[in-house]
Structure formats: C-alpha cells, structure tokens
One Martini backbone bead per residue (centre of mass of N, CA, C, O) as a GRO file, in nm:
protein
  195
    1MET     BB    1  -8.426  -3.384  -3.319
    2SER     BB    2  -8.394  -3.534  -3.034
    3ASP     BB    3  -8.235  -3.349  -2.866
    4ARG     BB    4  -8.373  -3.089  -2.874
    5ALA     BB    5  -8.655  -3.208  -2.722
    6SER     BB    6  -8.467  -3.233  -2.457
    7TYR     BB    7  -8.412  -2.902  -2.362
    8SER     BB    8  -8.686  -2.852  -2.241
    9ASP     BB    9  -8.602  -3.037  -2.033
   10LYS     BB   10  -8.423  -3.030  -1.742
   11SER     BB   11  -8.329  -3.324  -1.704
   12GLU     BB   12  -8.155  -3.345  -2.029
   13ARG     BB   13  -7.971  -3.123  -1.976
   14PRO     BB   14  -7.660  -3.032  -1.994
   15GLY     BB   15  -7.417  -2.955  -1.840
   16LEU     BB   16  -7.215  -2.705  -1.802
   17ARG     BB   17  -6.972  -2.833  -1.862
   18PHE     BB   18  -6.996  -2.923  -2.098
   19ALA     BB   19  -7.120  -2.679  -2.269
   20LEU     BB   20  -6.869  -2.531  -2.216
   21THR     BB   21  -6.658  -2.705  -2.360
   22ARG     BB   22  -6.795  -2.714  -2.621
   23ASP     BB   23  -6.804  -2.379  -2.665
   24ILE     BB   24  -6.466  -2.403  -2.650
   25ARG     BB   25  -6.437  -2.565  -2.908
   26ARG     BB   26  -6.586  -2.429  -3.128
   27THR     BB   27  -6.435  -2.187  -3.127
   28LEU     BB   28  -6.110  -2.274  -3.154
   29ASP     BB   29  -6.204  -2.514  -3.310
   30PRO     BB   30  -6.446  -2.568  -3.586
   31LEU     BB   31  -6.286  -2.843  -3.731
   32GLY     BB   32  -6.119  -3.011  -3.549
   33ARG     BB   33  -5.793  -3.020  -3.609
   34THR     BB   34  -5.665  -2.950  -3.335
   35THR     BB   35  -5.469  -2.910  -3.052
   36LEU     BB   36  -5.530  -2.828  -2.742
   37THR     BB   37  -5.409  -2.590  -2.539
   38PRO     BB   38  -5.390  -2.371  -2.249
   39TRP     BB   39  -5.245  -2.152  -2.412
   40ARG     BB   40  -5.518  -2.122  -2.622
   41VAL     BB   41  -5.748  -2.089  -2.407
   42THR     BB   42  -5.685  -1.863  -2.267
   43ASN     BB   43  -5.624  -1.671  -2.495
   44ILE     BB   44  -5.922  -1.670  -2.627
   45VAL     BB   45  -6.085  -1.609  -2.343
   46LEU     BB   46  -5.952  -1.351  -2.303
   47TRP     BB   47  -5.973  -1.202  -2.605
   48SER     BB   48  -6.279  -1.330  -2.667
   49PRO     BB   49  -6.587  -1.195  -2.657
   50GLU     BB   50  -6.768  -1.404  -2.745
   51LEU     BB   51  -6.722  -1.638  -2.567
   52ARG     BB   52  -6.795  -1.455  -2.304
   53LEU     BB   53  -7.093  -1.462  -2.376
   54VAL     BB   54  -7.133  -1.757  -2.356
   55ILE     BB   55  -7.022  -1.812  -2.060
   56ALA     BB   56  -7.237  -1.589  -1.917
   57PHE     BB   57  -7.512  -1.749  -2.050
   58ARG     BB   58  -7.459  -1.998  -1.881
   59LEU     BB   59  -7.407  -1.860  -1.576
   60TYR     BB   60  -7.712  -1.716  -1.595
   61SER     BB   61  -7.863  -1.974  -1.638
   62TRP     BB   62  -7.804  -2.118  -1.451
   63ILE     BB   63  -7.819  -1.951  -1.147
   64ALA     BB   64  -8.132  -1.879  -1.243
   65GLU     BB   65  -8.189  -2.208  -1.123
   66HIS     BB   66  -8.012  -2.315  -0.898
   67VAL     BB   67  -7.990  -2.071  -0.723
   68ASN     BB   68  -8.063  -1.749  -0.831
   69TRP     BB   69  -8.297  -1.537  -0.999
   70TYR     BB   70  -8.188  -1.243  -0.919
   71LEU     BB   71  -7.877  -1.276  -1.005
   72GLY     BB   72  -7.916  -1.342  -1.276
   73ASN     BB   73  -8.081  -1.116  -1.383
   74VAL     BB   74  -7.817  -0.902  -1.298
   75MET     BB   75  -7.615  -1.037  -1.510
   76TYR     BB   76  -7.724  -1.049  -1.732
   77ALA     BB   77  -7.804  -0.670  -1.716
   78ILE     BB   78  -7.460  -0.695  -1.781
   79ALA     BB   79  -7.432  -0.847  -2.051
   80ARG     BB   80  -7.613  -0.694  -2.220
   81GLY     BB   81  -7.489  -0.386  -2.183
   82ARG     BB   82  -7.149  -0.493  -2.230
   83MET     BB   83  -7.227  -0.661  -2.560
   84ALA     BB   84  -7.456  -0.619  -2.771
   85CYS     BB   85  -7.618  -0.846  -2.640
   86ASP     BB   86  -7.961  -1.122  -2.611
   87LEU     BB   87  -7.929  -1.359  -2.434
   88GLN     BB   88  -8.219  -1.492  -2.299
   89LEU     BB   89  -8.396  -1.584  -2.025
   90GLY     BB   90  -8.486  -1.934  -2.115
   91ALA     BB   91  -8.305  -1.992  -2.321
   92THR     BB   92  -8.251  -2.286  -2.510
   93ILE     BB   93  -7.892  -2.425  -2.540
   94GLY     BB   94  -7.738  -2.607  -2.690
   95PRO     BB   95  -7.405  -2.720  -2.722
   96GLY     BB   96  -7.223  -2.551  -2.928
   97LEU     BB   97  -7.184  -2.232  -2.935
   98ARG     BB   98  -7.159  -1.998  -3.203
   99ILE     BB   99  -7.011  -1.656  -3.218
  100GLU     BB  100  -6.868  -1.443  -3.427
  101HIS     BB  101  -7.060  -1.134  -3.430
  102ARG     BB  102  -7.242  -1.009  -3.155
  103ALA     BB  103  -7.380  -0.796  -3.278
  104ASP     BB  104  -7.729  -0.764  -3.208
  105VAL     BB  105  -7.791  -1.035  -3.081
  106VAL     BB  106  -8.122  -1.209  -3.072
  107VAL     BB  107  -8.282  -1.439  -2.802
  108GLY     BB  108  -8.502  -1.521  -2.692
  109GLY     BB  109  -8.708  -1.669  -2.396
  110SER     BB  110  -8.790  -1.958  -2.548
  111ALA     BB  111  -8.617  -2.015  -2.725
  112VAL     BB  112  -8.474  -2.287  -2.931
  113LEU     BB  113  -8.127  -2.475  -2.955
  114GLY     BB  114  -7.939  -2.650  -3.075
  115SER     BB  115  -7.648  -2.799  -3.156
  116ASP     BB  116  -7.445  -2.621  -3.328
  117ILE     BB  117  -7.440  -2.322  -3.341
  118ASP     BB  118  -7.419  -2.050  -3.578
  119LEU     BB  119  -7.373  -1.708  -3.515
  120TYR     BB  120  -7.437  -1.392  -3.648
  121ASN     BB  121  -7.488  -1.063  -3.720
  122GLY     BB  122  -7.806  -0.962  -3.643
  123VAL     BB  123  -7.958  -1.177  -3.555
  124THR     BB  124  -8.303  -1.314  -3.504
  125VAL     BB  125  -8.462  -1.481  -3.238
  126GLY     BB  126  -8.859  -1.486  -3.244
  127LYS     BB  127  -9.113  -1.275  -3.253
  128ARG     BB  128  -9.359  -1.180  -3.457
  129ARG     BB  129  -9.536  -1.075  -3.211
  130PRO     BB  130  -9.636  -0.898  -2.935
  131PRO     BB  131  -9.743  -1.102  -2.773
  132TRP     BB  132  -9.643  -1.282  -2.494
  133ASP     BB  133  -9.777  -1.603  -2.600
  134GLU     BB  134  -9.566  -1.658  -2.800
  135VAL     BB  135  -9.426  -1.885  -2.986
  136GLN     BB  136  -9.083  -1.976  -3.029
  137PRO     BB  137  -8.855  -2.090  -3.187
  138THR     BB  138  -8.707  -2.405  -3.342
  139ILE     BB  139  -8.374  -2.552  -3.344
  140GLY     BB  140  -8.167  -2.728  -3.505
  141ASP     BB  141  -7.856  -2.861  -3.575
  142ARG     BB  142  -7.614  -2.749  -3.735
  143VAL     BB  143  -7.690  -2.451  -3.755
  144MET     BB  144  -7.669  -2.186  -3.987
  145LEU     BB  145  -7.679  -1.815  -3.943
  146GLY     BB  146  -7.660  -1.555  -4.078
  147ALA     BB  147  -7.649  -1.208  -4.148
  148GLY     BB  148  -7.936  -1.076  -4.030
  149ALA     BB  149  -8.151  -1.262  -3.995
  150LYS     BB  150  -8.488  -1.424  -3.924
  151ILE     BB  151  -8.675  -1.602  -3.703
  152LEU     BB  152  -8.976  -1.634  -3.665
  153GLY     BB  153  -9.169  -1.767  -3.451
  154GLY     BB  154  -9.354  -2.109  -3.395
  155ILE     BB  155  -9.108  -2.256  -3.566
  156THR     BB  156  -8.907  -2.498  -3.777
  157VAL     BB  157  -8.550  -2.585  -3.788
  158GLY     BB  158  -8.387  -2.792  -3.923
  159ASP     BB  159  -8.105  -2.973  -3.973
  160ASP     BB  160  -7.891  -2.910  -4.129
  161VAL     BB  161  -7.943  -2.566  -4.195
  162VAL     BB  162  -7.889  -2.285  -4.427
  163VAL     BB  163  -7.882  -1.953  -4.382
  164ALA     BB  164  -7.932  -1.646  -4.548
  165ALA     BB  165  -7.838  -1.352  -4.570
  166ASN     BB  166  -8.127  -1.186  -4.500
  167ALA     BB  167  -8.335  -1.402  -4.392
  168VAL     BB  168  -8.698  -1.433  -4.362
  169VAL     BB  169  -8.795  -1.615  -4.153
  170LEU     BB  170  -9.196  -1.775  -4.123
  171ASP     BB  171  -9.161  -2.092  -4.182
  172ASP     BB  172  -9.064  -2.402  -4.232
  173VAL     BB  173  -8.760  -2.597  -4.214
  174PRO     BB  174  -8.657  -2.846  -4.319
  175ASP     BB  175  -8.410  -3.057  -4.358
  176GLY     BB  176  -8.143  -3.003  -4.525
  177ALA     BB  177  -8.134  -2.671  -4.609
  178ALA     BB  178  -8.153  -2.393  -4.813
  179VAL     BB  179  -8.226  -2.062  -4.743
  180ALA     BB  180  -8.335  -1.740  -4.908
  181GLY     BB  181  -8.521  -1.451  -4.835
  182ILE     BB  182  -8.802  -1.218  -4.870
  183PRO     BB  183  -8.914  -1.439  -4.780
  184ALA     BB  184  -8.827  -1.756  -4.745
  185ARG     BB  185  -8.645  -2.020  -4.971
  186GLN     BB  186  -8.597  -2.271  -5.095
  187VAL     BB  187  -8.246  -2.320  -5.293
  188GLY     BB  188  -8.125  -2.559  -5.142
  189ARG     BB  189  -7.893  -2.746  -4.993
  190GLY     BB  190  -7.720  -2.814  -4.723
  191SER     BB  191  -7.377  -2.754  -4.579
  192ARG     BB  192  -7.087  -2.891  -4.438
  193ARG     BB  193  -6.851  -2.706  -4.485
  194TRP     BB  194  -6.818  -2.459  -4.282
  195ARG     BB  195  -6.709  -2.690  -4.014
   0.00000   0.00000   0.00000
C-alpha cells in the first residue's frame, strides 16, 4: 500500500511512458508468458478498444496536467463520448491498468487506484452521496473488480483483493480478501490465480 499513497503526490507518480508501457504489456500478455513483438503490439493497439481507452486516459490526463487543462478536458469529453466509459480527469491510476470490457466503467475524479488493476464492465468507483466534497475510494495494488462491482465512498480496499461481480463495497476491505454480496462481506482469501 505504500506505492499507492505516493500516486496522490504528483512528483512521485510514474511517468507517462512507463505507465503506458505497463498498460500495454498487461493488456497484451496479462500472465507475462510470451515475448512481445512489434507486430503483436501494433495489432492489439489497433484492434483493442479497451487499450485505446487506457491510452486516451493516460494522454488526456497528462495533457491536462502538463500542457493545457482546457485541451485535456476537450480530449476527455471526446473519449468519454466515443468509448462509453468514464475515466474522469483527476483520477489517479497506477501503471498496469487493464480493462476487460469497457462498457459502463466509471472511475471518479478523485479516486486513487494502485498498480495492476483489473476492471470489468459495469464497475463504478466513486462517491457514495451527491455532495461534491466527499472523498472517493482508495484501491490497492493487484486488485480485480468483477463485472458490475460498486466501490463507493471514502473507503480503502487493500492489496491483492478480489471483488466479486455485482458486489457493493461500502466498508474498508483488508489486504488479501475476497468480498461478495450486497453489501459486500469477506467470503474468503483473495487469489492471484487470475493473473
């Protein structure tokens, strides 16, 4: 969890090139078992809408922070409209983000996600109530959020956690847990078998 805390500090965030390289590598070969060739990389970048979404997020976030906030915001609006997914400006997401199916994925603007996160369709990471000043979730490293999972409020989800499909997480989750249900309760230990 120490790495995740540093992502909220702008000076400690990994660079754009490092984050993109990790994102592409995890999308191409999540298990790290094959050699990446230029042909495979080009093929997946051209034909994977999920990877294009992650690349767009990295680019518009970097442009909004380093070049021009207005231009980054315009790119964000275009990407949100074209991709049917909402990775908001201001969200802090570590390297190695992998989105399996991009439909209806929402990550709030002040959410902090660690490295090597897997998001499936319908995942929401955001506020629990309407006020604008409420804190959003902090999610650890190597976490899998199943289809339709909702992580709401100013909670902390530990490292190596598996959140089952359609779980609604409203309370803190310890490291290495597997949670399921509405509201989510710990049902076992997290597993790395899906990596």
